[in-house]
Amino acid sequence: MSSVSSLGNRAADDLAYVRQVLDRAENFSAVPGLGGVGMGMVAIGAAVLAHGQGTIDRWLLTWVAAAVAACAVGALTVVRKARRHGLPLDGGAARRFSRGLMPPLLLGVVLTVTAWRADSWSMLVPIWLGCYGVGVLAAGAVSTARVVPRFGMSLLVCSAIAAALPQSWHDGMMAIGFGAGHLITGEIVRRRYGG
């Protein structure tokens, strides 16, 4: 009898192992193309609004509001695409996508507060583009859409360029990196990967 229960335990262990392997091999395919387009439009609008702000505090508030709006657009459209295509958001691929994206974004928040306290305003845009670029690059490693990690690399390039430019050009770099980058990437994802 012990041999039968041992065989059953081994079969259960084997099934658990197979599930783990399949879970790790799965790619995240709920990256929303339309969400990317929406996030790009938010960023371009924010760049125009931020450039016209009279104080640095209002400029920062404009970009923080845009970040909140863009995050909401991204989150809502991920959920919408996942539901439409019957994709799990609690599976291994979604968790790995989040684990790649979230730490650099949280670091960006910490560095933003640090730069704000130190009155290092010229560091904000390079920090934002760089942290978001690292997050997109890491999350893109598990994305079905191969354009996602390329977008992450383009954000890192924009971060380096912004660090070398005068602060008066930073809203333009945000419009290019976040705005145009999301528009282009979002449209490619929409056309090639189902919305």
CSV table of C-alpha atoms in Angstrom, one decimal:
chain,number,residue,atom,x,y,z
A,1,MET,CA,0.0,0.0,0.0
A,2,SER,CA,2.9,2.3,0.8
A,3,SER,CA,4.2,2.0,-2.7
A,4,VAL,CA,0.8,3.2,-4.2
A,5,SER,CA,0.6,6.2,-1.9
A,6,SER,CA,4.3,7.0,-2.7
A,7,LEU,CA,3.4,6.8,-6.4
A,8,GLY,CA,0.5,9.1,-5.9
A,9,ASN,CA,2.7,11.6,-4.0
A,10,ARG,CA,5.3,11.5,-6.7
A,11,ALA,CA,2.7,12.1,-9.4
A,12,ALA,CA,1.4,15.1,-7.4
A,13,ASP,CA,5.0,16.5,-7.1
A,14,ASP,CA,5.5,16.0,-10.8
A,15,LEU,CA,2.3,17.9,-11.6
A,16,ALA,CA,3.3,20.7,-9.3
A,17,TYR,CA,6.7,20.9,-11.0
A,18,VAL,CA,5.1,20.9,-14.5
A,19,ARG,CA,2.8,23.7,-13.4
A,20,GLN,CA,5.8,25.8,-12.1
A,21,VAL,CA,7.7,25.3,-15.3
A,22,LEU,CA,4.7,26.3,-17.4
A,23,ASP,CA,4.0,29.3,-15.1
A,24,ARG,CA,7.6,30.5,-15.6
A,25,ALA,CA,7.5,30.0,-19.3
A,26,GLU,CA,4.4,32.0,-19.8
A,27,ASN,CA,4.6,35.6,-21.2
A,28,PHE,CA,2.5,38.5,-20.2
A,29,SER,CA,0.2,39.3,-23.1
A,30,ALA,CA,-2.2,41.9,-21.5
A,31,VAL,CA,0.0,44.9,-22.4
A,32,PRO,CA,-2.7,47.3,-23.7
A,33,GLY,CA,-1.9,49.1,-26.9
A,34,LEU,CA,-4.8,51.5,-26.6
A,35,GLY,CA,-3.7,52.1,-23.0
A,36,GLY,CA,-0.3,53.1,-24.3
A,37,VAL,CA,-1.8,55.5,-26.8
A,38,GLY,CA,-3.9,57.0,-24.0
A,39,MET,CA,-0.9,57.3,-21.7
A,40,GLY,CA,1.0,59.0,-24.5
A,41,MET,CA,-1.8,61.5,-25.0
A,42,VAL,CA,-1.8,62.3,-21.3
A,43,ALA,CA,2.0,62.9,-21.4
A,44,ILE,CA,1.9,65.2,-24.4
A,45,GLY,CA,-0.9,67.2,-22.9
A,46,ALA,CA,1.0,67.4,-19.6
A,47,ALA,CA,4.1,68.6,-21.4
A,48,VAL,CA,2.2,71.5,-22.9
A,49,LEU,CA,0.5,72.4,-19.6
A,50,ALA,CA,3.7,72.0,-17.5
A,51,HIS,CA,5.8,74.1,-19.9
A,52,GLY,CA,3.4,77.0,-19.2
A,53,GLN,CA,3.4,76.8,-15.4
A,54,GLY,CA,4.7,79.9,-13.6
A,55,THR,CA,6.2,78.1,-10.6
A,56,ILE,CA,8.2,75.0,-10.2
A,57,ASP,CA,5.7,73.7,-7.7
A,58,ARG,CA,2.9,74.0,-10.2
A,59,TRP,CA,5.1,72.4,-12.8
A,60,LEU,CA,5.7,69.4,-10.5
A,61,LEU,CA,2.0,69.2,-9.6
A,62,THR,CA,1.2,69.0,-13.3
A,63,TRP,CA,3.5,66.1,-13.9
A,64,VAL,CA,2.4,64.3,-10.7
A,65,ALA,CA,-1.2,64.6,-11.8
A,66,ALA,CA,-0.3,63.3,-15.3
A,67,ALA,CA,1.5,60.3,-13.7
A,68,VAL,CA,-1.5,59.5,-11.7
A,69,ALA,CA,-3.8,59.8,-14.7
A,70,ALA,CA,-1.4,57.7,-16.9
A,71,CYS,CA,-1.2,55.0,-14.2
A,72,ALA,CA,-5.0,54.9,-14.0
A,73,VAL,CA,-5.3,54.6,-17.8
A,74,GLY,CA,-2.6,51.9,-17.9
A,75,ALA,CA,-4.1,49.8,-15.1
A,76,LEU,CA,-7.7,50.1,-16.4
A,77,THR,CA,-6.7,49.1,-19.9
A,78,VAL,CA,-4.6,46.1,-18.7
A,79,VAL,CA,-7.6,44.8,-16.8
A,80,ARG,CA,-9.9,45.4,-19.8
A,81,LYS,CA,-7.6,43.6,-22.2
A,82,ALA,CA,-7.0,40.7,-19.9
A,83,ARG,CA,-10.8,40.2,-19.4
A,84,ARG,CA,-11.5,40.6,-23.1
A,85,HIS,CA,-8.9,37.9,-24.0
A,86,GLY,CA,-9.6,35.7,-21.0
A,87,LEU,CA,-6.0,36.3,-19.6
A,88,PRO,CA,-5.3,35.8,-15.9
A,89,LEU,CA,-3.9,38.7,-14.0
A,90,ASP,CA,-3.0,36.6,-11.0
A,91,GLY,CA,-0.7,34.2,-12.9
A,92,GLY,CA,3.0,34.0,-12.9
A,93,ALA,CA,3.5,36.2,-16.0
A,94,ALA,CA,1.5,39.0,-14.5
A,95,ARG,CA,3.4,38.8,-11.3
A,96,ARG,CA,6.8,38.8,-13.1
A,97,PHE,CA,5.6,41.8,-15.2
A,98,SER,CA,4.7,43.7,-12.0
A,99,ARG,CA,7.9,42.7,-10.2
A,100,GLY,CA,9.8,44.2,-13.1
A,101,LEU,CA,7.8,47.4,-13.4
A,102,MET,CA,7.0,48.4,-9.8
A,103,PRO,CA,10.5,48.6,-8.0
A,104,PRO,CA,11.9,51.1,-10.5
A,105,LEU,CA,8.7,53.2,-10.3
A,106,LEU,CA,8.8,53.2,-6.5
A,107,LEU,CA,12.5,54.2,-6.7
A,108,GLY,CA,11.4,57.0,-9.0
A,109,VAL,CA,9.0,58.3,-6.3
A,110,VAL,CA,11.7,58.1,-3.6
A,111,LEU,CA,14.3,59.9,-5.9
A,112,THR,CA,11.6,62.5,-6.8
A,113,VAL,CA,11.0,63.4,-3.2
A,114,THR,CA,14.8,63.5,-2.5
A,115,ALA,CA,15.4,65.8,-5.5
A,116,TRP,CA,12.5,68.0,-4.5
A,117,ARG,CA,13.8,68.4,-0.9
A,118,ALA,CA,17.3,69.2,-2.3
A,119,ASP,CA,15.9,71.7,-4.8
A,120,SER,CA,17.5,69.6,-7.6
A,121,TRP,CA,14.7,70.3,-10.1
A,122,SER,CA,17.0,69.6,-13.1
A,123,MET,CA,17.3,66.0,-12.0
A,124,LEU,CA,13.6,65.2,-12.0
A,125,VAL,CA,13.0,64.5,-15.7
A,126,PRO,CA,16.2,62.3,-16.1
A,127,ILE,CA,15.1,60.4,-13.0
A,128,TRP,CA,11.6,59.9,-14.3
A,129,LEU,CA,12.6,58.8,-17.7
A,130,GLY,CA,15.4,56.6,-16.4
A,131,CYS,CA,13.4,54.8,-13.7
A,132,TYR,CA,10.4,54.3,-15.9
A,133,GLY,CA,12.8,53.0,-18.7
A,134,VAL,CA,14.3,50.5,-16.3
A,135,GLY,CA,10.9,49.4,-15.2
A,136,VAL,CA,9.5,49.0,-18.8
A,137,LEU,CA,12.7,47.2,-19.8
A,138,ALA,CA,12.4,44.7,-16.9
A,139,ALA,CA,8.7,44.2,-17.4
A,140,GLY,CA,9.1,43.9,-21.1
A,141,ALA,CA,11.4,40.9,-20.6
A,142,VAL,CA,8.2,38.8,-19.9
A,143,SER,CA,6.0,40.6,-22.4
A,144,THR,CA,4.7,38.9,-25.5
A,145,ALA,CA,5.1,42.3,-27.3
A,146,ARG,CA,8.8,42.5,-28.2
A,147,VAL,CA,8.5,46.2,-28.7
A,148,VAL,CA,8.0,46.8,-25.0
A,149,PRO,CA,11.7,46.3,-24.0
A,150,ARG,CA,12.7,48.4,-27.0
A,151,PHE,CA,10.5,51.2,-25.6
A,152,GLY,CA,12.3,50.8,-22.2
A,153,MET,CA,15.7,51.3,-23.9
A,154,SER,CA,14.4,54.4,-25.7
A,155,LEU,CA,13.4,55.8,-22.4
A,156,LEU,CA,16.9,55.3,-21.0
A,157,VAL,CA,18.3,57.1,-24.0
A,158,CYS,CA,15.9,59.9,-23.5
A,159,SER,CA,16.9,60.0,-19.8
A,160,ALA,CA,20.6,60.4,-20.7
A,161,ILE,CA,19.8,63.1,-23.3
A,162,ALA,CA,17.6,65.0,-20.8
A,163,ALA,CA,20.5,64.9,-18.2
A,164,ALA,CA,22.7,66.6,-20.8
A,165,LEU,CA,20.2,69.3,-21.8
A,166,PRO,CA,19.2,72.5,-20.0
A,167,GLN,CA,16.1,72.2,-17.9
A,168,SER,CA,14.1,74.4,-20.3
A,169,TRP,CA,14.1,71.4,-22.7
A,170,HIS,CA,12.9,68.8,-20.2
A,171,ASP,CA,9.2,69.1,-21.0
A,172,GLY,CA,10.0,68.5,-24.6
A,173,MET,CA,12.0,65.3,-23.6
A,174,MET,CA,9.0,64.2,-21.6
A,175,ALA,CA,6.8,64.7,-24.6
A,176,ILE,CA,9.2,62.7,-26.7
A,177,GLY,CA,10.0,59.9,-24.3
A,178,PHE,CA,6.7,59.4,-22.4
A,179,GLY,CA,4.4,60.9,-25.0
A,180,ALA,CA,5.6,59.9,-28.4
A,181,GLY,CA,7.2,56.7,-27.0
A,182,HIS,CA,3.8,55.5,-25.6
A,183,LEU,CA,1.9,56.6,-28.7
A,184,ILE,CA,4.2,54.6,-31.1
A,185,THR,CA,4.6,51.6,-28.8
A,186,GLY,CA,0.9,51.5,-28.0
A,187,GLU,CA,-0.1,51.6,-31.7
A,188,ILE,CA,2.4,48.8,-32.5
A,189,VAL,CA,1.0,46.7,-29.7
A,190,ARG,CA,-2.6,47.5,-30.7
A,191,ARG,CA,-2.0,46.4,-34.3
A,192,ARG,CA,0.1,43.4,-33.7
A,193,TYR,CA,-1.0,42.0,-30.3
A,194,GLY,CA,-4.8,42.6,-30.2
A,195,GLY,CA,-5.5,45.9,-28.6
